[in-house]
mmCIF file of C-alpha atoms in Angstrom:
data_model
loop_
_atom_site.group_PDB
_atom_site.id
_atom_site.type_symbol
_atom_site.label_atom_id
_atom_site.label_comp_id
_atom_site.label_asym_id
_atom_site.label_seq_id
_atom_site.Cartn_x
_atom_site.Cartn_y
_atom_site.Cartn_z
ATOM 1 C CA ALA S 20 196.959 2.317 -108.031
ATOM 2 C CA HIS S 21 196.371 -0.243 -105.331
ATOM 3 C CA PHE S 22 199.444 -2.191 -104.202
ATOM 4 C CA ARG S 23 199.135 -5.969 -104.459
ATOM 5 C CA PRO S 24 201.938 -8.081 -102.982
ATOM 6 C CA PRO S 25 203.557 -10.430 -105.486
ATOM 7 C CA PRO S 26 202.934 -14.181 -105.290
ATOM 8 C CA PRO S 27 205.325 -15.976 -102.886
ATOM 9 C CA ALA S 28 207.411 -17.532 -105.672
ATOM 10 C CA MET S 29 207.931 -14.159 -107.344
ATOM 11 C CA ALA S 30 208.710 -12.483 -104.026
ATOM 12 C CA ALA S 31 211.282 -15.162 -103.192
ATOM 13 C CA ALA S 32 212.820 -14.842 -106.655
ATOM 14 C CA GLY S 33 213.034 -11.077 -106.238
ATOM 15 C CA ILE S 34 214.698 -11.392 -102.841
ATOM 16 C CA ALA S 35 217.218 -13.917 -104.169
ATOM 17 C CA ARG S 36 217.921 -11.760 -107.229
ATOM 18 C CA ARG S 37 218.523 -8.649 -105.106
ATOM 19 C CA SER S 38 220.731 -10.595 -102.679
ATOM 20 C CA LEU S 39 222.855 -11.973 -105.498
ATOM 21 C CA LEU S 40 223.104 -8.551 -107.085
ATOM 22 C CA ARG S 41 224.245 -7.048 -103.786
ATOM 23 C CA LEU S 42 226.900 -9.730 -103.402
ATOM 24 C CA ALA S 43 228.094 -9.333 -106.983
ATOM 25 C CA THR S 44 228.345 -5.542 -106.862
ATOM 26 C CA ALA S 45 229.614 -5.126 -103.304
ATOM 27 C CA ARG S 46 232.990 -3.378 -103.172
ATOM 28 C CA ALA S 47 233.066 -2.649 -99.478
ATOM 29 C CA ALA S 48 231.040 -3.657 -96.467
ATOM 30 C CA PRO S 49 227.334 -3.269 -97.242
ATOM 31 C CA ARG S 50 225.601 -0.187 -95.874
ATOM 32 C CA LEU S 51 222.530 -0.749 -93.753
ATOM 33 C CA GLY S 52 219.395 0.374 -95.499
ATOM 34 C CA ALA S 53 221.021 0.589 -98.921
ATOM 35 C CA ALA S 54 218.481 -0.308 -101.604
ATOM 36 C CA VAL S 55 219.216 -1.546 -105.088
ATOM 37 C CA PRO S 56 217.584 0.671 -107.726
ATOM 38 C CA ARG S 57 215.031 -1.169 -109.797
ATOM 39 C CA ALA S 58 216.872 -0.290 -112.998
ATOM 40 C CA LEU S 59 219.899 -2.330 -111.821
ATOM 41 C CA LEU S 60 217.934 -5.537 -111.373
ATOM 42 C CA PRO S 61 218.949 -8.015 -114.090
ATOM 43 C CA PHE S 62 215.427 -9.395 -114.776
ATOM 44 C CA PRO S 63 211.965 -7.882 -114.896
ATOM 45 C CA ARG S 64 210.073 -8.297 -111.662
ATOM 46 C CA HIS S 65 207.226 -10.275 -113.234
ATOM 47 C CA ILE S 66 209.536 -13.142 -114.310
ATOM 48 C CA ALA S 67 209.909 -15.717 -111.561
ATOM 49 C CA ALA S 68 212.952 -17.924 -111.258
ATOM 50 C CA PRO S 69 212.144 -21.530 -112.168
ATOM 51 C CA VAL S 70 211.615 -23.710 -109.144
ATOM 52 C CA ALA S 71 212.113 -27.413 -109.802
ATOM 53 C CA ALA S 72 213.917 -30.422 -108.439
ATOM 54 C CA ARG S 73 217.235 -31.159 -110.084
ATOM 55 C CA SER S 74 217.395 -34.578 -111.622
ATOM 56 C CA TYR S 75 220.533 -36.534 -112.347
ATOM 57 C CA VAL S 76 221.490 -36.185 -116.001
ATOM 58 C CA THR S 77 224.809 -37.259 -117.420
ATOM 59 C CA VAL S 78 226.550 -37.703 -120.721
ATOM 60 C CA ALA S 79 229.383 -39.635 -119.140
ATOM 61 C CA LYS S 80 229.793 -43.128 -120.499
ATOM 62 C CA TYR S 81 230.851 -45.940 -118.241
ATOM 63 C CA THR S 82 232.353 -49.188 -119.376
ATOM 64 C CA ARG S 83 231.015 -52.514 -118.173
ATOM 65 C CA ASP S 84 233.996 -52.899 -115.851
ATOM 66 C CA ASP S 85 233.474 -49.402 -114.391
ATOM 67 C CA VAL S 86 229.844 -50.211 -113.677
ATOM 68 C CA LEU S 87 230.746 -53.494 -111.987
ATOM 69 C CA VAL S 88 233.407 -51.793 -109.857
ATOM 70 C CA GLN S 89 230.933 -49.120 -108.738
ATOM 71 C CA LEU S 90 228.231 -51.700 -108.000
ATOM 72 C CA ASP S 91 230.682 -53.788 -105.958
ATOM 73 C CA ALA S 92 231.909 -50.749 -104.023
ATOM 74 C CA PHE S 93 228.369 -49.586 -103.266
ATOM 75 C CA HIS S 94 227.266 -53.079 -102.235
ATOM 76 C CA ALA S 95 230.294 -53.481 -99.950
ATOM 77 C CA GLU S 96 229.841 -50.063 -98.340
ATOM 78 C CA VAL S 97 226.155 -50.489 -97.539
ATOM 79 C CA LEU S 98 226.421 -54.133 -96.496
ATOM 80 C CA SER S 99 229.399 -53.526 -94.188
ATOM 81 C CA THR S 100 227.721 -50.673 -92.318
ATOM 82 C CA ASN S 101 226.211 -51.314 -88.890
ATOM 83 C CA TRP S 102 222.500 -51.285 -89.711
ATOM 84 C CA ALA S 103 221.646 -51.124 -86.004
ATOM 85 C CA ASP S 104 223.352 -47.739 -85.647
ATOM 86 C CA TYR S 105 220.424 -45.369 -86.100
ATOM 87 C CA LEU S 106 222.475 -42.169 -86.298
ATOM 88 C CA ASN S 107 224.816 -43.625 -88.899
ATOM 89 C CA LEU S 108 221.834 -44.587 -91.047
ATOM 90 C CA VAL S 109 220.239 -41.176 -90.656
ATOM 91 C CA TYR S 110 223.399 -39.581 -91.996
ATOM 92 C CA SER S 111 224.244 -42.189 -94.650
ATOM 93 C CA VAL S 112 220.986 -43.331 -96.246
ATOM 94 C CA PRO S 113 220.258 -40.103 -98.178
ATOM 95 C CA PHE S 114 223.686 -40.318 -99.803
ATOM 96 C CA TRP S 115 223.213 -44.002 -100.535
ATOM 97 C CA GLU S 116 219.864 -43.274 -102.174
ATOM 98 C CA ALA S 117 221.467 -40.632 -104.386
ATOM 99 C CA GLU S 118 224.251 -43.045 -105.281
ATOM 100 C CA LEU S 119 221.695 -45.766 -106.054
ATOM 101 C CA ASP S 120 219.865 -43.373 -108.392
ATOM 102 C CA LYS S 121 223.138 -42.693 -110.173
ATOM 103 C CA LEU S 122 223.941 -46.404 -110.376
ATOM 104 C CA THR S 123 220.461 -47.137 -111.708
ATOM 105 C CA THR S 124 221.143 -44.726 -114.555
ATOM 106 C CA ILE S 125 224.606 -45.934 -115.472
ATOM 107 C CA VAL S 126 223.757 -49.649 -115.238
ATOM 108 C CA GLN S 127 220.949 -49.474 -117.828
ATOM 109 C CA PRO S 128 223.075 -50.234 -120.930
ATOM 110 C CA TYR S 129 224.477 -53.368 -119.285
ATOM 111 C CA LEU S 130 221.416 -54.823 -117.540
ATOM 112 C CA HIS S 131 221.004 -57.470 -120.213
ATOM 113 C CA GLU S 132 224.390 -58.968 -119.309
ATOM 114 C CA PRO S 133 224.101 -61.740 -116.716
ATOM 115 C CA ALA S 134 226.907 -60.557 -114.399
ATOM 116 C CA VAL S 135 225.752 -56.936 -114.277
ATOM 117 C CA GLY S 136 222.060 -57.793 -114.041
ATOM 118 C CA GLU S 137 222.673 -60.248 -111.212
ATOM 119 C CA LYS S 138 224.852 -57.805 -109.261
ATOM 120 C CA PHE S 139 222.346 -54.983 -109.686
ATOM 121 C CA SER S 140 219.485 -57.193 -108.511
ATOM 122 C CA LYS S 141 221.555 -58.075 -105.419
ATOM 123 C CA VAL S 142 222.076 -54.363 -104.735
ATOM 124 C CA GLN S 143 218.340 -53.708 -105.090
ATOM 125 C CA GLU S 144 217.492 -56.634 -102.822
ATOM 126 C CA MET S 145 220.013 -55.402 -100.239
ATOM 127 C CA MET S 146 218.411 -51.944 -100.227
ATOM 128 C CA ASP S 147 214.953 -53.509 -99.871
ATOM 129 C CA VAL S 148 216.166 -55.517 -96.863
ATOM 130 C CA LEU S 149 217.721 -52.357 -95.383
ATOM 131 C CA TYR S 150 214.383 -50.542 -95.667
ATOM 132 C CA GLN S 151 212.569 -53.510 -94.106
ATOM 133 C CA CYS S 152 215.030 -53.516 -91.191
ATOM 134 C CA GLU S 153 214.435 -49.796 -90.724
ATOM 135 C CA ASP S 154 210.682 -50.408 -90.673
ATOM 136 C CA VAL S 155 211.030 -53.153 -88.036
ATOM 137 C CA ARG S 156 213.305 -50.933 -85.915
ATOM 138 C CA ASP S 157 210.855 -48.020 -86.165
ATOM 139 C CA HIS S 158 207.966 -50.293 -85.178
ATOM 140 C CA LEU S 159 209.869 -51.630 -82.152
ATOM 141 C CA ASN S 160 210.705 -48.073 -81.105
ATOM 142 C CA GLU S 161 207.036 -47.124 -81.334
ATOM 143 C CA LEU S 162 206.073 -50.126 -79.192
ATOM 144 C CA ALA S 163 208.709 -49.228 -76.619
ATOM 145 C CA GLU S 164 207.459 -45.659 -76.575
ATOM 146 C CA LEU S 165 203.905 -46.866 -75.952
ATOM 147 C CA CYS S 166 205.093 -49.023 -73.041
ATOM 148 C CA THR S 167 206.999 -46.191 -71.398
ATOM 149 C CA ARG S 168 204.106 -43.758 -71.785
ATOM 150 C CA ALA S 169 201.593 -46.259 -70.405
ATOM 151 C CA SER S 170 203.194 -46.034 -66.942
ATOM 152 C CA GLY S 171 202.448 -42.309 -66.729
ATOM 153 C CA PHE S 172 204.704 -39.328 -66.225
ATOM 154 C CA MET S 173 208.164 -40.725 -65.378
ATOM 155 C CA GLY S 174 206.616 -43.949 -64.050
ATOM 156 C CA THR S 175 204.502 -42.178 -61.431
ATOM 157 C CA GLY S 176 201.170 -43.425 -62.763
ATOM 158 C CA TYR S 177 199.866 -39.914 -63.463
#
């Protein structure tokens, strides 16, 4: 029988499965070179672990007041941050985007109400302006980089 390596997803699933099994069954420090017998593996080798992005799903119910409080808190946090601080935005924006996804989900039952709909549209407009400011900053940085590179290596002309 000719050996064919498994597809990358199956190989990665097998490695993860063996690693988890080693961690779960380890009683002492692991021995170098110790292999896990195939019979101890919890799943057949041909079954790959599902690989997918995790979406936000909830069964939690929020009242109108809870939604407004969360929208106000999110709006205040993002608006009060220094948008010119690049490093702060690099660290914060991914969390804000996740929070906005969550807020988008929980605000749906109350969007027809004027107060909630208006506040949510302000939050969306604020995020759009934030992204536009980031685009302008990135463009200015690219222009500055072109100017500094036009003078050659460290301004020597070469």
